[in-house]
Each structure stands twice: as C-alpha cells, then as structure tokens.
Amino acid sequence: MARVKPKRHGVVTDMTAMCDVAFLLLTFFILTTQFKEPDVENITTPSSISEKKLDDKNLMTISVTPDGRYYFTPVDNNDEKVQVLNKMGEKYGVSFSKADQKAFVTSSGIAAGVNQLPQYLGLGDEQRKVLKGATVPMDSVNKQLIDWVKFSLEVNPAAQLAIKGDAKAQYPKFKALFEGLRDINFYKFVLITSTE
C-alpha cells in the first residue's frame, strides 16, 4: 500500500529577534567607535609603494605644510600632554593656567611658539584653522619644535615620531628638521606617505 505523504506546511520564522540583535550591534559599534581627529591642515603626502601600517599608539606627529610651516601633535595621552606642556613652560619661562592645559589636551595640534601658546590655545578650533602664518618655531636659533620632541621623549621614552610632509613642501624645511632631530640624537622616525 502506498504511503500517504504528509502535507508540507511553510515554515514561519519570526525575524523580530534578529532585527533587534542587528540594531543592538549597530548601535554598539556606532557608540564605541573612536573617530579619527581631523588633520590640523590639509596636507597631500607624496606617494610610495610601501604598505606598512602605522601604529597610532604612542605616536607624536610633525606636519609640514606646503608653505613650510610646522604643526606638532603630541602623544594622545592627557597626562603626558600636560607634563610636556609644563616642561616647555619651565624652559621658556611661560606659565600655563588650568584652562590652557585643558585646551592643549583637547587640541588636535599646535602651531605657535611657546610664548604665544596661551593666546593660541584661547582661540577656538575654527579660529586656529583660519589663522595664517602660525607655526612652531624651527630655525637655526629657535628650535622649539625639537624641544617638543625632546620633552615628549623624556615623558614617554616609548613614543614614536611620524613626519607628515606635504609633497610641495621645500626640501630645506625637512633638512632643518632632520638636523634638529640629529642634534638630540633621535634618528628613528617614520615618514607618512600615501600608497600609489
């Protein structure tokens, strides 16, 4: 006798729980993501074939603009930033208030001499971006940029230096920077480039 085939019923899956989980995961990733801070100025790096990734941990950055100005971004650790700022203040005879220290910790980079730093930090981020001619002093007499690197290394010996120079920046600006780093016996740094 032939077996009677049972009637197939469509499987109904309730997708409500799956949607809830998907939105919870999406919300979690959005809220826990750390966004990259915008660059202090638009810099077009030269291209290279290197594909080595740069670790952001313990990284300080020197940016060289097309017109040869310098920006310094300290290591992203608030306590270390304050220590470096205070060491620079001691060397150059400038005292920084708590408001100056807070503004320095939250700033994405600096482009001012130590003597002008309190006024520079008093400006908002948008005002700093439109400030023309601002730079960290780096010439044969006043090497404040090298002092920033030196004191950052004193506070955090594991700090690494990355130099992000514009492709149109003139070579003498880089040469002065490299010679200043040589003066403090610091030879290991990374040049940031874009891939071809």
Short mmCIF file of C-alpha atoms in Angstrom, two decimals:
data_model
loop_
_atom_site.label_atom_id
_atom_site.label_comp_id
_atom_site.label_asym_id
_atom_site.label_seq_id
_atom_site.Cartn_x
_atom_site.Cartn_y
_atom_site.Cartn_z
CA MET A 1 0.00 0.00 0.00
CA ALA A 2 1.30 3.44 -0.92
CA ARG A 3 2.37 5.65 1.87
CA VAL A 4 0.45 8.87 2.19
CA LYS A 5 2.72 11.86 2.06
CA PRO A 6 2.03 14.39 4.76
CA LYS A 7 1.10 17.83 3.61
CA ARG A 8 4.01 20.27 3.86
CA HIS A 9 3.43 23.44 5.75
CA GLY A 10 5.51 26.54 5.18
CA VAL A 11 7.98 27.34 7.95
CA VAL A 12 7.30 30.67 9.58
CA THR A 13 10.31 32.33 11.16
CA ASP A 14 9.83 35.30 13.40
CA MET A 15 12.55 37.80 12.43
CA THR A 16 11.79 40.30 15.16
CA ALA A 17 14.51 38.99 17.45
CA MET A 18 17.06 39.02 14.61
CA CYS A 19 16.26 42.66 13.80
CA ASP A 20 16.60 43.59 17.46
CA VAL A 21 20.02 41.97 17.66
CA ALA A 22 21.18 43.63 14.43
CA PHE A 23 20.15 47.09 15.66
CA LEU A 24 21.74 46.49 19.06
CA LEU A 25 25.04 45.54 17.41
CA LEU A 26 24.85 48.53 15.08
CA THR A 27 24.18 50.87 18.00
CA PHE A 28 27.05 49.33 19.99
CA PHE A 29 29.56 49.82 17.17
CA ILE A 30 28.44 53.38 16.48
CA LEU A 31 28.71 54.40 20.13
CA THR A 32 32.07 52.72 20.79
CA THR A 33 33.87 53.81 17.62
CA GLN A 34 36.66 56.31 18.08
CA PHE A 35 36.66 58.75 15.22
CA LYS A 36 39.90 59.97 13.73
CA GLU A 37 40.65 63.55 14.63
CA PRO A 38 40.76 65.82 11.60
CA ASP A 39 44.17 66.98 10.44
CA VAL A 40 45.19 70.44 11.50
CA GLU A 41 45.69 71.40 7.87
CA ASN A 42 45.11 69.72 4.52
CA ILE A 43 48.39 68.02 3.60
CA THR A 44 48.89 66.00 0.41
CA THR A 45 51.58 63.44 1.17
CA PRO A 46 53.89 62.08 -1.53
CA SER A 47 53.14 58.63 -2.89
CA SER A 48 55.19 55.49 -2.27
CA ILE A 49 54.93 51.75 -2.73
CA SER A 50 55.24 51.00 1.00
CA GLU A 51 52.16 49.41 2.52
CA LYS A 52 53.36 49.32 6.12
CA LYS A 53 50.64 50.37 8.56
CA LEU A 54 51.42 52.95 11.21
CA ASP A 55 50.51 52.17 14.81
CA ASP A 56 48.73 55.15 16.44
CA LYS A 57 49.79 54.14 19.95
CA ASN A 58 52.47 56.43 21.47
CA LEU A 59 52.66 58.43 18.25
CA MET A 60 53.59 62.10 18.01
CA THR A 61 53.34 63.82 14.65
CA ILE A 62 55.08 66.72 12.96
CA SER A 63 53.22 68.08 9.95
CA VAL A 64 54.94 70.24 7.34
CA THR A 65 52.59 72.36 5.23
CA PRO A 66 53.16 73.28 1.55
CA ASP A 67 54.33 76.76 2.56
CA GLY A 68 56.82 75.35 5.10
CA ARG A 69 55.01 75.81 8.40
CA TYR A 70 55.25 73.23 11.19
CA TYR A 71 52.48 71.71 13.31
CA PHE A 72 53.19 69.47 16.28
CA THR A 73 50.74 66.87 17.60
CA PRO A 74 51.81 65.26 20.90
CA VAL A 75 51.18 61.68 22.03
CA ASP A 76 47.49 61.06 22.67
CA ASN A 77 47.72 60.73 26.46
CA ASN A 78 46.28 63.58 28.50
CA ASP A 79 48.65 63.24 31.48
CA GLU A 80 51.69 63.11 29.21
CA LYS A 81 50.48 66.14 27.24
CA VAL A 82 50.24 68.22 30.41
CA GLN A 83 53.71 67.11 31.56
CA VAL A 84 55.25 68.04 28.21
CA LEU A 85 53.45 71.40 28.22
CA ASN A 86 54.74 72.17 31.71
CA LYS A 87 58.32 71.23 30.75
CA MET A 88 58.15 73.58 27.77
CA GLY A 89 56.75 76.29 30.02
CA GLU A 90 59.61 75.83 32.50
CA LYS A 91 62.24 76.04 29.79
CA TYR A 92 60.81 79.16 28.15
CA GLY A 93 59.53 80.88 31.30
CA VAL A 94 55.82 80.67 30.49
CA SER A 95 53.18 79.55 32.96
CA PHE A 96 50.02 77.85 31.75
CA SER A 97 46.68 78.04 33.54
CA LYS A 98 44.35 75.08 34.02
CA ALA A 99 42.25 76.39 31.12
CA ASP A 100 45.37 76.49 28.90
CA GLN A 101 46.23 72.93 29.91
CA LYS A 102 42.69 71.74 29.17
CA ALA A 103 42.72 73.47 25.76
CA PHE A 104 46.12 71.92 24.99
CA VAL A 105 44.87 68.44 25.88
CA THR A 106 41.82 68.77 23.63
CA SER A 107 43.59 70.44 20.69
CA SER A 108 44.43 68.37 17.64
CA GLY A 109 47.79 70.06 17.13
CA ILE A 110 49.67 73.25 17.81
CA ALA A 111 51.26 75.81 15.53
CA ALA A 112 52.60 78.54 17.79
CA GLY A 113 55.66 79.45 19.75
CA VAL A 114 55.60 78.78 23.48
CA ASN A 115 55.33 82.50 24.26
CA GLN A 116 52.24 82.83 22.03
CA LEU A 117 50.75 79.50 23.10
CA PRO A 118 48.32 80.86 25.76
CA GLN A 119 46.74 83.20 23.17
CA TYR A 120 46.75 80.42 20.56
CA LEU A 121 45.03 77.99 22.93
CA GLY A 122 42.45 80.67 23.77
CA LEU A 123 41.21 80.56 20.18
CA GLY A 124 38.61 78.04 19.08
CA ASP A 125 39.44 75.21 16.67
CA GLU A 126 37.82 77.02 13.75
CA GLN A 127 39.74 80.23 14.51
CA ARG A 128 43.01 78.27 14.67
CA LYS A 129 42.35 76.81 11.22
CA VAL A 130 41.97 80.22 9.60
CA LEU A 131 44.96 81.70 11.45
CA LYS A 132 47.52 82.43 8.74
CA GLY A 133 51.26 82.07 9.23
CA ALA A 134 51.05 80.14 12.51
CA THR A 135 53.95 77.73 13.02
CA VAL A 136 56.04 76.13 15.72
CA PRO A 137 59.42 77.91 15.53
CA MET A 138 62.15 75.83 13.90
CA ASP A 139 65.17 77.72 12.64
CA SER A 140 68.88 77.89 13.37
CA VAL A 141 68.37 79.93 16.57
CA ASN A 142 64.93 78.96 17.90
CA LYS A 143 64.34 75.19 17.80
CA GLN A 144 61.15 74.89 19.82
CA LEU A 145 59.87 72.08 17.60
CA ILE A 146 62.86 69.92 18.59
CA ASP A 147 62.24 70.78 22.25
CA TRP A 148 58.67 69.48 21.92
CA VAL A 149 60.04 66.18 20.61
CA LYS A 150 62.79 66.03 23.26
CA PHE A 151 60.41 66.63 26.18
CA SER A 152 57.86 64.19 24.74
CA LEU A 153 60.57 61.53 24.69
CA GLU A 154 61.56 62.38 28.27
CA VAL A 155 57.97 61.93 29.43
CA ASN A 156 57.36 58.81 27.29
CA PRO A 157 60.54 57.04 26.09
CA ALA A 158 58.40 54.64 24.02
CA ALA A 159 56.99 57.48 21.91
CA GLN A 160 57.41 57.28 18.15
CA LEU A 161 57.69 60.19 15.74
CA ALA A 162 55.90 60.40 12.41
CA ILE A 163 56.62 63.20 9.96
CA LYS A 164 53.80 64.08 7.60
CA GLY A 165 55.09 66.44 4.97
CA ASP A 166 53.30 67.89 2.00
CA ALA A 167 54.62 66.83 -1.39
CA LYS A 168 55.05 70.51 -2.36
CA ALA A 169 56.99 71.49 0.79
CA GLN A 170 60.54 72.68 0.12
CA TYR A 171 63.49 70.42 0.99
CA PRO A 172 65.29 72.95 3.29
CA LYS A 173 62.38 72.72 5.75
CA PHE A 174 62.85 68.96 6.03
CA LYS A 175 66.62 69.29 6.19
CA ALA A 176 66.38 71.72 9.13
CA LEU A 177 64.00 69.33 10.88
CA PHE A 178 66.26 66.30 10.32
CA GLU A 179 69.32 68.21 11.53
CA GLY A 180 67.46 69.30 14.66
CA LEU A 181 66.48 65.70 15.38
CA ARG A 182 70.10 64.70 14.84
CA ASP A 183 71.16 67.27 17.46
CA ILE A 184 69.15 65.42 20.12
CA ASN A 185 70.40 62.03 18.84
CA PHE A 186 66.97 60.97 17.60
CA TYR A 187 67.31 59.06 14.35
CA LYS A 188 64.32 56.76 14.21
CA PHE A 189 61.16 58.28 12.74
CA VAL A 190 58.60 57.43 10.12
CA LEU A 191 57.63 59.42 7.03
CA ILE A 192 53.92 59.27 6.28
CA THR A 193 53.12 58.69 2.61
CA SER A 194 50.11 57.68 0.57
CA THR A 195 50.08 54.48 -1.46
CA GLU A 196 50.37 54.67 -5.24
#
